[in-house]
Coordinates of C-alpha atoms (C1' of nucleotides) in Angstrom, one line a residue:
Chain Z
M1 CA 104.8 98.6 143.7
T2 CA 105.6 97.8 147.4
Q3 CA 102.0 97.1 148.4
P4 CA 101.3 96.1 152.0
V5 CA 99.3 92.9 151.5
S6 CA 96.9 93.2 154.4
E7 CA 96.1 96.9 154.0
T8 CA 92.8 98.2 152.9
L9 CA 92.3 98.1 149.1
R10 CA 92.1 101.6 147.6
V11 CA 89.2 101.6 145.1
L12 CA 88.3 103.9 142.2
I13 CA 84.8 103.8 140.8
I14 CA 84.2 104.9 137.2
D15 CA 80.5 105.0 136.2
D16 CA 78.4 107.7 134.6
H17 CA 75.5 106.6 136.7
P18 CA 75.5 108.4 140.1
L19 CA 73.1 106.1 141.7
F20 CA 75.1 103.0 140.8
R21 CA 78.3 104.6 142.1
R22 CA 76.5 105.2 145.4
G23 CA 75.3 101.6 145.4
L24 CA 78.8 100.3 144.8
R25 CA 80.3 102.6 147.4
Q26 CA 77.8 101.5 150.0
L27 CA 78.3 97.9 149.2
L28 CA 82.1 98.3 149.7
A29 CA 81.6 100.3 152.8
L30 CA 79.9 97.4 154.5
E31 CA 82.9 95.3 153.9
E32 CA 86.2 95.2 155.7
G33 CA 89.2 96.1 153.7
F34 CA 87.9 98.4 151.0
E35 CA 88.2 102.2 150.8
V36 CA 86.7 104.1 147.9
V37 CA 89.3 106.8 147.2
A38 CA 87.6 108.4 144.3
E39 CA 84.7 108.4 141.9
A40 CA 84.6 109.4 138.3
A41 CA 81.6 110.0 136.1
G42 CA 83.4 109.5 132.8
G43 CA 86.3 107.8 131.1
Q44 CA 88.6 110.7 130.9
E45 CA 88.0 111.8 134.4
G46 CA 88.5 108.2 135.5
I47 CA 91.8 108.1 133.8
D48 CA 93.0 111.3 135.4
L49 CA 91.9 110.1 138.9
A50 CA 93.6 106.7 138.3
R51 CA 96.9 108.5 137.6
L52 CA 96.4 110.7 140.6
H53 CA 95.5 108.1 143.1
D54 CA 97.0 104.9 141.7
P55 CA 94.3 102.7 143.2
D56 CA 94.5 99.0 143.8
L57 CA 91.2 98.3 142.2
I58 CA 89.2 100.0 139.5
L59 CA 85.5 99.3 139.1
L60 CA 84.7 100.4 135.6
D61 CA 81.4 100.7 133.8
L62 CA 81.4 99.4 130.3
N63 CA 78.5 101.4 128.9
M64 CA 79.3 105.0 129.3
K65 CA 78.6 107.9 127.1
G66 CA 81.6 109.7 125.7
M67 CA 84.7 107.6 126.1
D68 CA 83.3 104.1 126.8
G69 CA 84.5 101.6 129.2
L70 CA 86.5 99.5 126.8
E71 CA 88.3 102.6 125.5
T72 CA 89.0 103.7 129.0
L73 CA 90.3 100.2 129.9
R74 CA 92.6 100.2 127.0
T75 CA 93.9 103.7 127.8
L76 CA 94.5 102.7 131.4
R77 CA 96.5 99.7 130.4
D78 CA 98.4 101.7 127.8
L79 CA 99.3 104.1 130.5
G80 CA 100.7 101.4 132.6
I81 CA 98.1 101.4 135.3
E82 CA 98.5 98.1 137.1
A83 CA 95.4 98.2 139.3
R84 CA 93.0 95.4 139.1
I85 CA 90.3 96.5 136.7
I86 CA 86.9 95.0 136.9
L87 CA 84.2 95.8 134.3
I88 CA 80.8 96.1 135.7
T89 CA 78.1 96.2 133.0
V90 CA 74.6 95.3 131.8
S91 CA 75.9 93.9 128.6
N92 CA 76.0 90.2 128.2
A93 CA 77.1 90.4 124.6
P94 CA 79.9 87.9 123.9
E95 CA 81.9 90.3 121.9
D96 CA 82.0 92.9 124.7
L97 CA 83.2 90.2 127.1
I98 CA 85.9 89.0 124.7
A99 CA 87.1 92.5 123.9
A100 CA 87.3 93.3 127.6
I101 CA 89.3 90.3 128.5
R102 CA 91.6 90.8 125.5
A103 CA 92.1 94.4 126.6
G104 CA 93.3 93.3 130.0
A105 CA 90.2 93.3 132.3
D106 CA 90.6 91.3 135.5
G107 CA 86.9 90.8 135.8
Y108 CA 83.6 91.2 134.0
I109 CA 80.6 91.3 136.2
L110 CA 77.0 91.9 135.3
K111 CA 75.2 94.6 137.2
D112 CA 72.2 92.5 138.0
N113 CA 74.3 90.0 139.9
D114 CA 73.6 89.6 143.5
P115 CA 75.6 92.0 145.6
T116 CA 77.0 89.2 147.7
D117 CA 78.2 87.5 144.5
I118 CA 79.7 90.7 143.2
L119 CA 81.7 91.1 146.4
Q120 CA 82.9 87.5 146.2
M121 CA 84.0 88.0 142.6
I122 CA 85.8 91.2 143.5
R123 CA 87.7 89.4 146.2
G124 CA 88.4 86.6 143.7
A125 CA 89.8 89.1 141.2
M126 CA 92.0 90.7 143.9
E127 CA 93.5 87.2 144.5
G128 CA 94.4 86.9 140.9
R129 CA 91.5 85.0 139.5
T130 CA 89.7 86.6 136.6
A131 CA 86.2 87.2 137.9
I132 CA 83.5 86.6 135.4
S133 CA 79.8 86.3 136.0
P134 CA 79.0 82.7 136.0
E135 CA 76.3 83.0 133.4
L136 CA 78.9 84.4 131.0
T137 CA 81.6 81.7 131.3
S138 CA 79.9 79.5 128.7
L139 CA 80.0 82.5 126.3
L140 CA 83.7 82.8 126.9
A141 CA 84.2 79.1 126.3
T142 CA 82.3 79.2 123.1
A143 CA 84.2 82.2 121.9
L144 CA 87.5 80.6 122.7
R145 CA 86.6 77.5 120.9
E146 CA 85.7 79.5 117.9
E147 CA 88.8 81.5 118.3
S148 CA 91.0 78.4 118.0
R149 CA 89.1 76.7 115.2
S150 CA 90.9 78.8 112.7
E151 CA 90.8 77.3 109.3
E152 CA 89.1 79.5 106.8
R153 CA 86.7 80.9 109.2
Q154 CA 84.4 83.6 108.1
H155 CA 85.4 85.9 110.9
A156 CA 82.2 86.1 112.8
S157 CA 80.2 89.0 111.3
L158 CA 82.6 90.0 108.6
T159 CA 81.2 90.2 105.1
E160 CA 82.9 88.5 102.2
R161 CA 84.5 91.7 101.0
E162 CA 85.8 92.6 104.5
N163 CA 87.3 89.2 104.7
T164 CA 89.2 89.4 101.5
I165 CA 90.4 92.8 102.5
L166 CA 91.5 91.4 105.8
K167 CA 93.6 88.9 103.9
C168 CA 95.1 91.6 101.9
L169 CA 96.0 93.4 105.2
A170 CA 97.6 90.2 106.4
A171 CA 99.8 90.4 103.3
G172 CA 100.9 93.8 104.4
M173 CA 99.2 95.7 101.6
S174 CA 98.4 99.4 101.5
N175 CA 95.0 100.7 100.7
K176 CA 96.2 101.7 97.3
L177 CA 97.5 98.2 96.5
I178 CA 94.3 96.6 97.8
A179 CA 92.3 98.9 95.6
R180 CA 94.3 97.9 92.5
E181 CA 94.1 94.3 93.4
L182 CA 90.4 94.2 93.9
D183 CA 89.8 96.8 91.2
I184 CA 87.8 99.2 93.3
M185 CA 88.4 102.8 94.5
E186 CA 90.8 103.4 97.3
G187 CA 88.0 105.2 99.2
T188 CA 85.9 102.0 99.1
V189 CA 88.8 100.0 100.5
K190 CA 88.9 102.5 103.4
V191 CA 85.2 102.0 104.0
H192 CA 85.6 98.2 104.2
I193 CA 88.6 98.5 106.5
R194 CA 86.8 101.0 108.7
N195 CA 83.8 98.6 109.1
M196 CA 86.0 95.7 109.7
L197 CA 88.1 97.5 112.3
K198 CA 84.9 98.4 114.1
K199 CA 83.4 94.9 114.0
L200 CA 86.6 93.3 115.2
K201 CA 87.3 96.1 117.7
F202 CA 90.8 96.8 116.4
R203 CA 92.3 100.2 116.6
S204 CA 94.4 100.1 113.5
R205 CA 95.1 98.1 110.4
V206 CA 98.3 97.0 112.0
E207 CA 96.5 95.4 114.9
A208 CA 94.2 93.7 112.4
A209 CA 97.0 92.5 110.2
V210 CA 99.0 91.1 113.1
W211 CA 96.0 89.3 114.5
A212 CA 95.1 87.9 111.1
V213 CA 98.6 86.6 110.5
A214 CA 98.8 85.1 114.0
N215 CA 95.5 83.4 113.4
G216 CA 96.3 81.7 110.2
L217 CA 95.5 84.2 107.4
G218 CA 99.2 84.6 106.6
Chain A
M1 CA 97.0 86.0 78.1
T2 CA 96.5 83.7 75.2
Q3 CA 100.2 83.4 74.3
P4 CA 101.3 81.3 71.4
V5 CA 104.0 79.2 72.8
S6 CA 106.4 79.0 70.0
E7 CA 106.3 82.6 69.0
T8 CA 109.2 85.0 69.5
L9 CA 109.5 86.4 73.0
R10 CA 108.8 90.1 73.2
V11 CA 111.5 91.7 75.4
L12 CA 111.7 95.0 77.2
I13 CA 115.1 96.2 78.5
I14 CA 115.3 98.6 81.3
D15 CA 118.8 99.9 82.1
D16 CA 120.1 103.4 82.5
H17 CA 123.3 102.4 80.8
P18 CA 123.0 102.8 77.0
L19 CA 126.0 100.7 76.2
F20 CA 124.7 97.8 78.3
R21 CA 121.3 98.1 76.6
R22 CA 123.0 97.8 73.3
G23 CA 125.0 94.8 74.4
L24 CA 121.9 93.0 75.6
R25 CA 120.0 93.8 72.4
Q26 CA 122.8 92.5 70.3
L27 CA 123.1 89.4 72.5
L28 CA 119.4 88.7 72.0
A29 CA 119.5 89.6 68.3
L30 CA 122.0 86.7 67.7
E31 CA 119.5 84.3 69.2
E32 CA 116.4 82.8 67.7
G33 CA 113.1 83.6 69.3
F34 CA 113.8 87.0 70.9
E35 CA 112.6 90.4 69.8
V36 CA 113.4 93.5 71.8
V37 CA 110.3 95.6 71.5
A38 CA 111.4 98.5 73.7
E39 CA 114.2 100.0 75.7
A40 CA 113.9 102.2 78.8
A41 CA 116.6 104.3 80.5
G42 CA 114.8 104.5 83.8
G43 CA 112.3 102.9 86.1
Q44 CA 109.3 105.1 85.4
E45 CA 109.9 105.0 81.7
G46 CA 110.2 101.2 81.9
I47 CA 106.9 100.9 83.7
D48 CA 105.2 103.0 81.1
L49 CA 106.6 100.9 78.3
A50 CA 105.8 97.7 80.1
R51 CA 102.1 98.7 80.3
L52 CA 102.2 99.8 76.7
H53 CA 103.8 96.7 75.2
D54 CA 103.0 94.0 77.7
P55 CA 106.2 92.1 76.9
D56 CA 106.9 88.5 77.7
L57 CA 110.2 89.2 79.3
I58 CA 111.7 92.2 81.1
L59 CA 115.4 92.6 81.7
L60 CA 115.8 95.0 84.5
D61 CA 118.9 96.7 85.9
L62 CA 118.9 96.8 89.7
N63 CA 121.2 99.7 90.1
M64 CA 119.6 102.7 88.5
K65 CA 119.6 106.3 89.4
G66 CA 116.2 107.7 90.3
M67 CA 113.7 104.9 90.7
D68 CA 115.9 101.9 91.3
G69 CA 115.4 98.4 90.0
L70 CA 113.8 97.0 93.1
E71 CA 111.3 99.7 93.3
T72 CA 110.6 99.3 89.6
L73 CA 110.1 95.6 90.1
R74 CA 107.7 96.0 92.9
T75 CA 105.7 98.6 91.0
L76 CA 105.5 96.3 88.0
R77 CA 104.3 93.4 90.1
D78 CA 101.8 95.7 91.9
L79 CA 100.4 96.8 88.5
G80 CA 99.8 93.2 87.7
I81 CA 102.5 92.9 85.0
E82 CA 102.9 89.2 84.5
A83 CA 106.0 89.2 82.3
R84 CA 109.0 87.3 83.4
I85 CA 111.3 89.8 85.1
I86 CA 115.0 89.1 85.3
L87 CA 117.2 91.4 87.2
I88 CA 120.6 92.1 85.7
T89 CA 123.0 93.7 88.1
V90 CA 126.6 94.1 89.3
S91 CA 125.5 93.7 92.9
N92 CA 126.3 90.4 94.6
A93 CA 125.0 91.7 97.9
P94 CA 122.9 89.0 99.6
E95 CA 120.2 91.5 100.7
D96 CA 119.7 92.7 97.2
L97 CA 119.2 89.2 96.0
I98 CA 116.8 88.3 98.8
A99 CA 114.8 91.5 98.3
A100 CA 114.6 90.9 94.6
I101 CA 113.4 87.3 94.9
R102 CA 110.9 88.3 97.6
A103 CA 109.6 91.1 95.3
G104 CA 108.9 88.6 92.6
A105 CA 111.9 88.5 90.3
D106 CA 112.2 85.4 88.1
G107 CA 115.9 85.7 87.8
Y108 CA 118.9 87.5 89.1
I109 CA 121.9 87.6 86.9
L110 CA 125.3 89.2 87.4
K111 CA 126.4 91.5 84.6
D112 CA 129.8 89.9 84.4
N113 CA 128.5 86.5 83.7
D114 CA 129.4 85.0 80.4
P115 CA 127.0 86.0 77.6
T116 CA 126.4 82.4 76.8
D117 CA 125.5 81.7 80.4
I118 CA 123.2 84.7 80.6
L119 CA 121.3 83.5 77.6
Q120 CA 121.0 80.1 79.1
M121 CA 119.7 81.5 82.3
I122 CA 117.2 83.6 80.4
R123 CA 115.9 80.6 78.6
G124 CA 115.7 78.8 81.9
A125 CA 113.7 81.6 83.4
M126 CA 111.3 81.5 80.5
E127 CA 110.6 77.9 81.2
G128 CA 109.7 78.6 84.8
R129 CA 112.9 78.1 86.6
T130 CA 114.2 81.0 88.7
A131 CA 117.5 81.9 87.1
I132 CA 120.2 82.9 89.5
S133 CA 123.8 83.3 88.8
P134 CA 125.5 80.2 90.1
E135 CA 127.9 82.1 92.3
L136 CA 124.9 83.5 94.2
T137 CA 123.1 80.3 95.0
S138 CA 125.1 79.7 98.1
L139 CA 124.2 83.2 99.3
L140 CA 120.5 82.4 98.8
A141 CA 120.9 79.1 100.6
T142 CA 122.6 80.8 103.6
A143 CA 119.9 83.5 103.7
L144 CA 117.1 81.0 103.6
R145 CA 118.8 79.0 106.4
E146 CA 119.0 82.1 108.5
E147 CA 115.5 82.9 107.5
S148 CA 114.2 79.7 109.0
R149 CA 116.3 79.6 112.1
S150 CA 114.0 82.0 113.8
E151 CA 114.4 81.8 117.5
E152 CA 115.3 85.1 119.1
R153 CA 117.4 86.1 116.2
Q154 CA 118.9 89.6 116.1
H155 CA 117.5 90.4 112.7
A156 CA 120.6 90.8 110.7
S157 CA 121.8 94.3 111.0
L158 CA 119.1 95.6 113.3
T159 CA 120.2 97.4 116.4
E160 CA 118.8 96.4 119.8
R161 CA 116.5 99.3 119.8
E162 CA 115.2 98.6 116.4
N163 CA 114.6 95.0 117.4
T164 CA 112.5 95.9 120.4
I165 CA 110.6 98.3 118.3
L166 CA 110.0 95.7 115.7
K167 CA 108.6 93.5 118.4
C168 CA 106.2 96.3 119.4
L169 CA 105.2 96.5 115.8
A170 CA 104.5 92.8 115.9
A171 CA 102.2 93.5 118.8
G172 CA 100.3 96.0 116.6
M173 CA 101.3 99.1 118.5
S174 CA 101.2 102.6 117.2
N175 CA 104.1 105.0 117.4
K176 CA 102.5 106.8 120.3
L177 CA 102.1 103.6 122.3
I178 CA 105.6 102.4 121.6
A179 CA 106.9 105.8 122.7
R180 CA 105.0 105.5 126.0
E181 CA 106.1 101.9 126.4
L182 CA 109.8 102.7 125.9
D183 CA 109.6 106.1 127.5
I184 CA 111.0 108.0 124.6
M185 CA 109.6 110.6 122.3
E186 CA 107.3 109.6 119.5
G187 CA 109.7 111.3 117.0
T188 CA 112.4 109.0 118.1
V189 CA 110.3 106.0 117.6
K190 CA 109.7 107.2 114.0
V191 CA 113.4 107.4 113.5
H192 CA 114.0 103.9 114.6
I193 CA 111.1 102.6 112.5
R194 CA 112.4 104.5 109.5
N195 CA 115.9 103.0 109.9
M196 CA 114.4 99.5 110.5
L197 CA 112.2 99.7 107.4
K198 CA 115.1 100.8 105.3
K199 CA 117.4 98.0 106.6
L200 CA 114.8 95.3 106.1
K201 CA 113.5 96.8 102.8
F202 CA 109.9 97.0 103.9
R203 CA 107.6 99.6 102.5
S204 CA 105.5 100.2 105.6
R205 CA 105.1 99.2 109.3
V206 CA 102.3 96.8 108.2
E207 CA 104.7 94.8 106.1
A208 CA 107.2 94.8 108.8
A209 CA 104.6 93.7 111.4
V210 CA 103.2 91.0 109.3
W211 CA 106.7 89.7 108.5
A212 CA 107.7 89.8 112.2
V213 CA 104.6 87.9 113.3
A214 CA 105.0 85.3 110.6
N215 CA 108.6 84.8 111.6
G216 CA 108.1 84.2 115.2
L217 CA 108.0 87.5 116.9
G218 CA 104.3 87.3 117.6
Chain E
dG1 C1' 142.6 112.5 120.2
dG2 C1' 139.6 111.3 116.6
dG3 C1' 136.3 108.4 114.2
dG4 C1' 132.0 105.8 114.1
dG5 C1' 127.8 103.6 115.6
dG6 C1' 123.9 104.0 118.3
dC7 C1' 120.2 106.6 120.8
dT8 C1' 118.0 110.5 121.4
dA9 C1' 115.4 114.8 119.9
dC10 C1' 114.0 118.0 116.8
dC11 C1' 112.9 120.3 112.1
dC12 C1' 110.1 120.3 107.6
dC13 C1' 106.9 118.2 104.4
dC14 C1' 103.7 115.2 102.3
dA15 C1' 101.3 110.9 101.9
dA16 C1' 98.5 107.5 104.1
dA17 C1' 95.2 106.1 107.3
dG18 C1' 91.1 106.6 109.8
dA19 C1' 86.5 108.6 111.5
dG20 C1' 82.4 110.6 110.1
dG21 C1' 78.9 111.6 106.8
dT22 C1' 75.6 111.0 102.4
dA23 C1' 74.1 108.2 98.7
dG24 C1' 73.0 105.1 94.8
dG25 C1' 72.7 100.4 93.0
dT26 C1' 71.8 95.5 93.9
dG27 C1' 70.0 91.7 95.8
dT28 C1' 67.3 89.2 99.5
dT29 C1' 63.9 88.8 102.9
dT30 C1' 59.7 89.9 105.1
Chain M
dA1 C1' 56.1 97.3 98.7
dA2 C1' 59.1 98.0 102.3
dA3 C1' 63.1 96.8 104.9
dC4 C1' 67.5 95.2 105.1
dA5 C1' 72.4 94.0 104.1
dC6 C1' 76.0 94.7 101.1
dC7 C1' 79.1 97.0 97.9
dT8 C1' 80.2 100.9 95.9
dA9 C1' 81.7 106.0 95.6
dC10 C1' 82.6 110.3 97.2
dC11 C1' 82.7 114.3 100.7
dT12 C1' 85.4 116.6 104.8
dC13 C1' 88.3 116.4 108.5
dT14 C1' 92.1 115.1 111.8
dT15 C1' 95.6 112.0 113.1
dT16 C1' 99.2 109.0 112.0
dG17 C1' 103.0 107.4 109.3
dG18 C1' 107.1 108.0 106.7
dG19 C1' 111.2 110.4 104.2
dG20 C1' 114.6 113.8 104.5
dG21 C1' 117.6 116.5 107.3
dT22 C1' 120.6 118.3 111.5
dA23 C1' 122.5 117.7 116.0
dG24 C1' 123.9 116.5 120.7
dC25 C1' 125.4 112.8 123.6
dC26 C1' 127.6 108.6 124.9
dC27 C1' 130.5 104.8 124.4
dC28 C1' 133.7 101.9 122.2
dC29 C1' 137.5 101.2 119.1
dC30 C1' 141.5 102.5 116.5

DNA sequence: GGGGGGCTACCCCCAAAGAGGTAGGTGTTT
DNA sequence: AAACACCTACCTCTTTGGGGGTAGCCCCCC
């Protein structure tokens, strides 16, 4: 917690692509003030190393096999890791960006950005600004606009059934109750809920219900 | 569903007290327009009879051994029973009243009310008014006032710990996450949640979370 | 000194939820 | 005709949640 301000920044790199790790490491080596203290090839290893080294900055790949970047990010935050965490990815999908920011990412940088720009964004993130690749900011804006225009929205990609079931969740109902209400099997309710959770990137019905209520489905 | 308006009202009595059932039956027998089609001595039996007879009115005792009146009421509503349901009870506890109304009761009448008044309230309930013993209306008003004065309330009887955990629920967190957040065992979290659910008469964490969010803990 | 409430931790047990799969029926679109 | 999305149902499996209990510890109040 008592972090000397002008010291070198201790960096952890999590990416399952060895070549890209090396690239990042060299990029940072050329710069003053960065020290890569560890590299991990996967989410779980990254988490372990984060707890071990307590770095100031974590560069995290979003698209990893096994435990993916988003899951890793969430776990890191859940564990109370307070390092700056910047996602570095090839995905320019809006939902990935949104999910990352919601999960507490301090930056979201595309891999094909210019190295100079990447460095600049990293520095920006270290100073408290959320670093997002310029070409993505419009996506974010759009998403946020949609986010706030509540009002009977068909939640993005949700099907009609998933939507009505989300409303049931927002009413606090159990699977059994929803099944009775909609006159379908409880197992079917579970299928819809599973698909909905996946689409909206929630981890449990409670998260979904809370979000739904907070966003006007209550 | 196609209910002749001026027919006799078909009544189901659910009370584990034989003498009181008889009293009610006789009270209704003296009146025009009521026909007691069944009596049940317990919640489950009452539910079965309700599904069998589909009565227009159910007089339900709140304080029963086994499945209590509130639980019975909830189940009846969950099953889609659309009869008017009036709770008849000795309890003038505010929380019982609130819980009953929230669970969909059409009336809440104290057993020691005057028979004439009881009849009048029943008739009122059949016409769509929520029949509540006069001496309880002030309780209801008070409760509603407290209900709306959100703003960092210590939810009634909740302890400090239960309150912070309720807030965690309103954030959609799992027991495991809450445990990490508060640095206690997951089992302990479960204890707090169990006690909280009981005090606030919720049936699941989802109900509690939804309520908490809707009432300003989001 | 003796309650009592609150917080903690643990036990057992069972129900609910969630993740994964296969699969049939229905529509619509290509 | 083939592909696709959707809703439905059912399978197995593991994790989570929830109800009941006992018990120790602390602190405040009588």
